[in-house]
Amino acid sequence: VKTTDPVSGKPATRETITMPQWAGSCWYYLRFMDPKNSEALVDKTKERYWSPVDVYVGGAEHSVLHLLYARFWHKVLYDIGVVSTKEPFQCLINQGLILGEVEYTAYRDPDGKLLSVNSADVLTEYCQEKIPEDKVIKSGDSFVLKDDPSIRLIARSHKMSKSRGNVVNPDDVVSDYGADSLRLYEMFMGPLR
């Protein structure tokens, strides 16, 4: 396929079209505007009609880094006159992270006595201990020990990860319930932000 360099207008060579593997993912949205154009990255008329993208929906960690790089490349393309807008996306909405189960933590002093997390110097002087969920109750905005409500606990959810061992294998869920059931469940797990 004969192509031209979108910047110089000269015939493209292997050197002018080679870029890091991830760089193409930073401006793919422009190719969606004009996917069959073999002469330029995107037709200026189509780019002006479709740009900027109204809403970008993506996962929190993925979209933050992806959009950082996309904005960088878009700025370069804007500076050299390839695109007409300074920003590629008007709005970012993400689904948040899927969290594992809540872990409850208390502190134990050197004498073995459990302490509330609001005790002085808890973070530096005492040992942390995980508390099983069946020994915890909610009290106001806090979580406390059932047997001693004066002991306030740290309640923290960690993102799902294999290293923490708090994941469910999606292949097992797909096998038991089907891919569409898993997709539907994930879509409605939490609010879209």
PDB file of C-alpha atoms in Angstrom:
ATOM      1  CA  VAL A   1       0.000   0.000   0.000  1.00  0.00           C
ATOM      2  CA  LYS A   2       1.412   3.365  -0.984  1.00  0.00           C
ATOM      3  CA  THR A   3       0.942   5.977   1.713  1.00  0.00           C
ATOM      4  CA  THR A   4       2.155   9.478   2.344  1.00  0.00           C
ATOM      5  CA  ASP A   5       3.592  10.955   5.481  1.00  0.00           C
ATOM      6  CA  PRO A   6       0.702  13.026   6.987  1.00  0.00           C
ATOM      7  CA  VAL A   7       3.155  15.723   8.077  1.00  0.00           C
ATOM      8  CA  SER A   8       5.358  16.245   5.012  1.00  0.00           C
ATOM      9  CA  GLY A   9       3.037  14.912   2.315  1.00  0.00           C
ATOM     10  CA  LYS A  10       5.984  12.963   0.849  1.00  0.00           C
ATOM     11  CA  PRO A  11       5.816   9.223   0.130  1.00  0.00           C
ATOM     12  CA  ALA A  12       6.089   7.312   3.390  1.00  0.00           C
ATOM     13  CA  THR A  13       9.044   5.085   4.051  1.00  0.00           C
ATOM     14  CA  ARG A  14       9.399   2.373   6.633  1.00  0.00           C
ATOM     15  CA  GLU A  15      11.232   4.845   8.864  1.00  0.00           C
ATOM     16  CA  THR A  16       8.471   7.464   8.744  1.00  0.00           C
ATOM     17  CA  ILE A  17       5.694   5.044   9.733  1.00  0.00           C
ATOM     18  CA  THR A  18       7.526   3.028  12.410  1.00  0.00           C
ATOM     19  CA  MET A  19       6.682   4.011  15.971  1.00  0.00           C
ATOM     20  CA  PRO A  20       6.572   2.379  19.384  1.00  0.00           C
ATOM     21  CA  GLN A  21       4.006  -0.385  19.692  1.00  0.00           C
ATOM     22  CA  TRP A  22       1.772   1.548  22.096  1.00  0.00           C
ATOM     23  CA  ALA A  23       1.811   4.784  20.106  1.00  0.00           C
ATOM     24  CA  GLY A  24      -0.873   3.594  17.688  1.00  0.00           C
ATOM     25  CA  SER A  25      -3.270   3.082  20.570  1.00  0.00           C
ATOM     26  CA  CYS A  26      -2.937   6.774  21.372  1.00  0.00           C
ATOM     27  CA  TRP A  27      -4.642   8.032  18.222  1.00  0.00           C
ATOM     28  CA  TYR A  28      -6.810   5.110  17.067  1.00  0.00           C
ATOM     29  CA  TYR A  29      -9.952   7.216  17.588  1.00  0.00           C
ATOM     30  CA  LEU A  30      -8.844   9.330  14.608  1.00  0.00           C
ATOM     31  CA  ARG A  31      -8.753   6.249  12.370  1.00  0.00           C
ATOM     32  CA  PHE A  32     -12.331   5.423  13.402  1.00  0.00           C
ATOM     33  CA  MET A  33     -13.285   8.781  11.876  1.00  0.00           C
ATOM     34  CA  ASP A  34     -11.747   7.848   8.515  1.00  0.00           C
ATOM     35  CA  PRO A  35     -10.762   4.135   8.548  1.00  0.00           C
ATOM     36  CA  LYS A  36     -10.202   3.603   4.818  1.00  0.00           C
ATOM     37  CA  ASN A  37      -8.023   6.605   4.142  1.00  0.00           C
ATOM     38  CA  SER A  38      -4.668   5.406   2.800  1.00  0.00           C
ATOM     39  CA  GLU A  39      -3.433   8.914   1.997  1.00  0.00           C
ATOM     40  CA  ALA A  40      -3.592  10.596   5.413  1.00  0.00           C
ATOM     41  CA  LEU A  41      -4.083   9.813   9.070  1.00  0.00           C
ATOM     42  CA  VAL A  42      -7.566  11.338   8.890  1.00  0.00           C
ATOM     43  CA  ASP A  43      -9.385  13.533   6.372  1.00  0.00           C
ATOM     44  CA  LYS A  44      -9.528  17.095   7.708  1.00  0.00           C
ATOM     45  CA  THR A  45     -13.248  17.484   6.930  1.00  0.00           C
ATOM     46  CA  LYS A  46     -14.145  14.235   8.714  1.00  0.00           C
ATOM     47  CA  GLU A  47     -11.901  15.105  11.642  1.00  0.00           C
ATOM     48  CA  ARG A  48     -13.552  18.527  12.046  1.00  0.00           C
ATOM     49  CA  TYR A  49     -17.009  16.890  11.880  1.00  0.00           C
ATOM     50  CA  TRP A  50     -16.315  14.118  14.425  1.00  0.00           C
ATOM     51  CA  SER A  51     -13.848  15.790  16.816  1.00  0.00           C
ATOM     52  CA  PRO A  52     -13.539  15.994  19.718  1.00  0.00           C
ATOM     53  CA  VAL A  53     -14.895  12.675  21.000  1.00  0.00           C
ATOM     54  CA  ASP A  54     -17.938  13.419  23.219  1.00  0.00           C
ATOM     55  CA  VAL A  55     -17.485  10.739  25.894  1.00  0.00           C
ATOM     56  CA  TYR A  56     -14.718   8.240  26.538  1.00  0.00           C
ATOM     57  CA  VAL A  57     -15.766   5.267  28.699  1.00  0.00           C
ATOM     58  CA  GLY A  58     -13.014   3.132  30.183  1.00  0.00           C
ATOM     59  CA  GLY A  59     -11.687   1.512  33.330  1.00  0.00           C
ATOM     60  CA  ALA A  60     -10.064   3.816  35.874  1.00  0.00           C
ATOM     61  CA  GLU A  61      -6.446   2.705  35.609  1.00  0.00           C
ATOM     62  CA  HIS A  62      -6.493   1.976  31.890  1.00  0.00           C
ATOM     63  CA  SER A  63      -8.212   5.157  30.850  1.00  0.00           C
ATOM     64  CA  VAL A  64      -6.127   7.468  33.016  1.00  0.00           C
ATOM     65  CA  LEU A  65      -2.846   6.336  31.452  1.00  0.00           C
ATOM     66  CA  HIS A  66      -4.296   5.849  27.989  1.00  0.00           C
ATOM     67  CA  LEU A  67      -5.835   9.325  27.976  1.00  0.00           C
ATOM     68  CA  LEU A  68      -2.638  10.867  29.284  1.00  0.00           C
ATOM     69  CA  TYR A  69      -0.720   9.461  26.310  1.00  0.00           C
ATOM     70  CA  ALA A  70      -3.579  10.152  23.883  1.00  0.00           C
ATOM     71  CA  ARG A  71      -3.685  13.790  24.965  1.00  0.00           C
ATOM     72  CA  PHE A  72       0.079  14.061  24.497  1.00  0.00           C
ATOM     73  CA  TRP A  73      -0.055  12.664  20.953  1.00  0.00           C
ATOM     74  CA  HIS A  74      -3.163  14.706  20.123  1.00  0.00           C
ATOM     75  CA  LYS A  75      -1.342  17.868  21.208  1.00  0.00           C
ATOM     76  CA  VAL A  76       1.554  16.975  18.899  1.00  0.00           C
ATOM     77  CA  LEU A  77      -0.868  16.358  16.022  1.00  0.00           C
ATOM     78  CA  TYR A  78      -2.626  19.658  16.825  1.00  0.00           C
ATOM     79  CA  ASP A  79       0.682  21.554  16.850  1.00  0.00           C
ATOM     80  CA  ILE A  80       1.600  20.210  13.399  1.00  0.00           C
ATOM     81  CA  GLY A  81      -1.863  20.889  11.971  1.00  0.00           C
ATOM     82  CA  VAL A  82      -3.150  17.330  11.553  1.00  0.00           C
ATOM     83  CA  VAL A  83      -6.123  17.797  13.945  1.00  0.00           C
ATOM     84  CA  SER A  84      -8.307  20.827  14.617  1.00  0.00           C
ATOM     85  CA  THR A  85      -8.961  20.476  18.354  1.00  0.00           C
ATOM     86  CA  LYS A  86      -6.599  20.942  21.292  1.00  0.00           C
ATOM     87  CA  GLU A  87      -8.194  18.134  23.303  1.00  0.00           C
ATOM     88  CA  PRO A  88      -9.226  14.723  21.921  1.00  0.00           C
ATOM     89  CA  PHE A  89     -12.024  13.918  24.437  1.00  0.00           C
ATOM     90  CA  GLN A  90     -14.608  16.146  26.095  1.00  0.00           C
ATOM     91  CA  CYS A  91     -15.548  13.836  28.958  1.00  0.00           C
ATOM     92  CA  LEU A  92     -14.221  10.730  30.713  1.00  0.00           C
ATOM     93  CA  ILE A  93     -16.548   8.306  32.459  1.00  0.00           C
ATOM     94  CA  ASN A  94     -15.181   5.215  34.117  1.00  0.00           C
ATOM     95  CA  GLN A  95     -16.682   2.226  35.831  1.00  0.00           C
ATOM     96  CA  GLY A  96     -14.286   2.338  38.741  1.00  0.00           C
ATOM     97  CA  LEU A  97     -12.439  -0.691  40.055  1.00  0.00           C
ATOM     98  CA  ILE A  98     -13.777  -4.073  41.040  1.00  0.00           C
ATOM     99  CA  LEU A  99     -12.835  -4.500  44.665  1.00  0.00           C
ATOM    100  CA  GLY A 100     -12.292  -7.685  46.597  1.00  0.00           C
ATOM    101  CA  GLU A 101     -13.852  -8.382  49.977  1.00  0.00           C
ATOM    102  CA  VAL A 102     -13.410  -5.928  52.831  1.00  0.00           C
ATOM    103  CA  GLU A 103     -10.542  -6.698  55.192  1.00  0.00           C
ATOM    104  CA  TYR A 104     -10.826  -5.638  58.823  1.00  0.00           C
ATOM    105  CA  THR A 105      -7.695  -4.828  60.810  1.00  0.00           C
ATOM    106  CA  ALA A 106      -7.095  -4.162  64.496  1.00  0.00           C
ATOM    107  CA  TYR A 107      -3.936  -3.376  66.440  1.00  0.00           C
ATOM    108  CA  ARG A 108      -2.500  -5.399  69.288  1.00  0.00           C
ATOM    109  CA  ASP A 109      -0.102  -3.916  71.814  1.00  0.00           C
ATOM    110  CA  PRO A 110       2.979  -5.769  73.119  1.00  0.00           C
ATOM    111  CA  ASP A 111       0.888  -7.154  76.014  1.00  0.00           C
ATOM    112  CA  GLY A 112      -1.597  -8.720  73.563  1.00  0.00           C
ATOM    113  CA  LYS A 113      -4.394  -6.214  74.193  1.00  0.00           C
ATOM    114  CA  LEU A 114      -6.462  -5.105  71.157  1.00  0.00           C
ATOM    115  CA  LEU A 115      -6.477  -1.359  70.549  1.00  0.00           C
ATOM    116  CA  SER A 116      -8.771   0.927  68.627  1.00  0.00           C
ATOM    117  CA  VAL A 117      -7.328   2.430  65.432  1.00  0.00           C
ATOM    118  CA  ASN A 118      -7.791   5.921  66.845  1.00  0.00           C
ATOM    119  CA  SER A 119      -5.260   5.182  69.619  1.00  0.00           C
ATOM    120  CA  ALA A 120      -2.102   7.274  69.605  1.00  0.00           C
ATOM    121  CA  ASP A 121       0.873   6.063  67.558  1.00  0.00           C
ATOM    122  CA  VAL A 122      -0.942   2.901  66.480  1.00  0.00           C
ATOM    123  CA  LEU A 123       0.732   2.800  63.111  1.00  0.00           C
ATOM    124  CA  THR A 124       4.265   2.688  64.459  1.00  0.00           C
ATOM    125  CA  GLU A 125       4.184   0.865  67.780  1.00  0.00           C
ATOM    126  CA  TYR A 126       1.813  -2.053  67.437  1.00  0.00           C
ATOM    127  CA  CYS A 127       1.201  -5.196  65.375  1.00  0.00           C
ATOM    128  CA  GLN A 128      -1.647  -5.358  62.911  1.00  0.00           C
ATOM    129  CA  GLU A 129      -4.046  -8.274  63.065  1.00  0.00           C
ATOM    130  CA  LYS A 130      -6.758  -9.243  60.593  1.00  0.00           C
ATOM    131  CA  ILE A 131     -10.157  -9.712  62.173  1.00  0.00           C
ATOM    132  CA  PRO A 132     -12.624 -12.235  60.676  1.00  0.00           C
ATOM    133  CA  GLU A 133     -15.815 -10.711  59.255  1.00  0.00           C
ATOM    134  CA  ASP A 134     -18.075 -12.654  61.645  1.00  0.00           C
ATOM    135  CA  LYS A 135     -16.476 -10.802  64.600  1.00  0.00           C
ATOM    136  CA  VAL A 136     -17.222  -7.343  63.145  1.00  0.00           C
ATOM    137  CA  ILE A 137     -20.289  -5.088  63.235  1.00  0.00           C
ATOM    138  CA  LYS A 138     -20.981  -1.674  61.749  1.00  0.00           C
ATOM    139  CA  SER A 139     -21.453   1.152  64.243  1.00  0.00           C
ATOM    140  CA  GLY A 140     -22.287   4.528  62.720  1.00  0.00           C
ATOM    141  CA  ASP A 141     -19.630   5.276  60.113  1.00  0.00           C
ATOM    142  CA  SER A 142     -17.162   2.791  61.597  1.00  0.00           C
ATOM    143  CA  PHE A 143     -16.635  -0.924  61.989  1.00  0.00           C
ATOM    144  CA  VAL A 144     -16.043  -2.274  65.489  1.00  0.00           C
ATOM    145  CA  LEU A 145     -15.519  -5.575  67.273  1.00  0.00           C
ATOM    146  CA  LYS A 146     -18.784  -7.326  68.173  1.00  0.00           C
ATOM    147  CA  ASP A 147     -17.426  -8.347  71.578  1.00  0.00           C
ATOM    148  CA  ASP A 148     -15.987  -4.909  72.372  1.00  0.00           C
ATOM    149  CA  PRO A 149     -17.528  -2.008  70.412  1.00  0.00           C
ATOM    150  CA  SER A 150     -14.952   0.373  71.880  1.00  0.00           C
ATOM    151  CA  ILE A 151     -12.386  -1.223  69.527  1.00  0.00           C
ATOM    152  CA  ARG A 152     -12.703   0.567  66.190  1.00  0.00           C
ATOM    153  CA  LEU A 153     -11.235  -1.287  63.212  1.00  0.00           C
ATOM    154  CA  ILE A 154      -9.718  -0.323  59.888  1.00  0.00           C
ATOM    155  CA  ALA A 155     -11.975  -1.529  57.076  1.00  0.00           C
ATOM    156  CA  ARG A 156     -10.356  -1.551  53.668  1.00  0.00           C
ATOM    157  CA  SER A 157     -11.191  -3.049  50.300  1.00  0.00           C
ATOM    158  CA  HIS A 158      -8.333  -3.822  47.981  1.00  0.00           C
ATOM    159  CA  LYS A 159      -8.651  -3.989  44.235  1.00  0.00           C
ATOM    160  CA  MET A 160      -8.918  -7.486  42.898  1.00  0.00           C
ATOM    161  CA  SER A 161      -5.531  -8.994  42.107  1.00  0.00           C
ATOM    162  CA  LYS A 162      -4.041 -12.439  41.806  1.00  0.00           C
ATOM    163  CA  SER A 163      -1.251 -11.522  44.224  1.00  0.00           C
ATOM    164  CA  ARG A 164      -3.788 -10.802  47.016  1.00  0.00           C
ATOM    165  CA  GLY A 165      -5.717 -13.962  46.180  1.00  0.00           C
ATOM    166  CA  ASN A 166      -9.036 -12.105  46.110  1.00  0.00           C
ATOM    167  CA  VAL A 167     -10.103 -12.839  42.536  1.00  0.00           C
ATOM    168  CA  VAL A 168     -12.722 -14.978  40.891  1.00  0.00           C
ATOM    169  CA  ASN A 169     -11.597 -16.575  37.645  1.00  0.00           C
ATOM    170  CA  PRO A 170     -13.880 -15.159  34.922  1.00  0.00           C
ATOM    171  CA  ASP A 171     -13.467 -18.375  32.919  1.00  0.00           C
ATOM    172  CA  ASP A 172     -15.208 -20.273  35.726  1.00  0.00           C
ATOM    173  CA  VAL A 173     -18.091 -17.787  35.788  1.00  0.00           C
ATOM    174  CA  VAL A 174     -18.421 -17.923  31.978  1.00  0.00           C
ATOM    175  CA  SER A 175     -18.390 -21.713  32.117  1.00  0.00           C
ATOM    176  CA  ASP A 176     -21.166 -21.814  34.740  1.00  0.00           C
ATOM    177  CA  TYR A 177     -23.345 -18.867  33.709  1.00  0.00           C
ATOM    178  CA  GLY A 178     -22.252 -17.681  30.246  1.00  0.00           C
ATOM    179  CA  ALA A 179     -20.309 -14.649  29.044  1.00  0.00           C
ATOM    180  CA  ASP A 180     -23.350 -12.386  28.704  1.00  0.00           C
ATOM    181  CA  SER A 181     -24.347 -12.990  32.333  1.00  0.00           C
ATOM    182  CA  LEU A 182     -20.846 -12.025  33.481  1.00  0.00           C
ATOM    183  CA  ARG A 183     -20.841  -8.884  31.319  1.00  0.00           C
ATOM    184  CA  LEU A 184     -24.270  -7.848  32.590  1.00  0.00           C
ATOM    185  CA  TYR A 185     -23.249  -8.448  36.205  1.00  0.00           C
ATOM    186  CA  GLU A 186     -20.080  -6.367  35.829  1.00  0.00           C
ATOM    187  CA  MET A 187     -21.981  -3.536  34.140  1.00  0.00           C
ATOM    188  CA  PHE A 188     -24.325  -3.155  37.114  1.00  0.00           C
ATOM    189  CA  MET A 189     -21.906  -3.827  40.000  1.00  0.00           C
ATOM    190  CA  GLY A 190     -21.490  -0.163  40.759  1.00  0.00           C
ATOM    191  CA  PRO A 191     -22.380   3.303  39.567  1.00  0.00           C
ATOM    192  CA  LEU A 192     -20.936   4.680  36.358  1.00  0.00           C
ATOM    193  CA  ARG A 193     -18.951   7.809  37.250  1.00  0.00           C
TER     194      ARG A 193
END
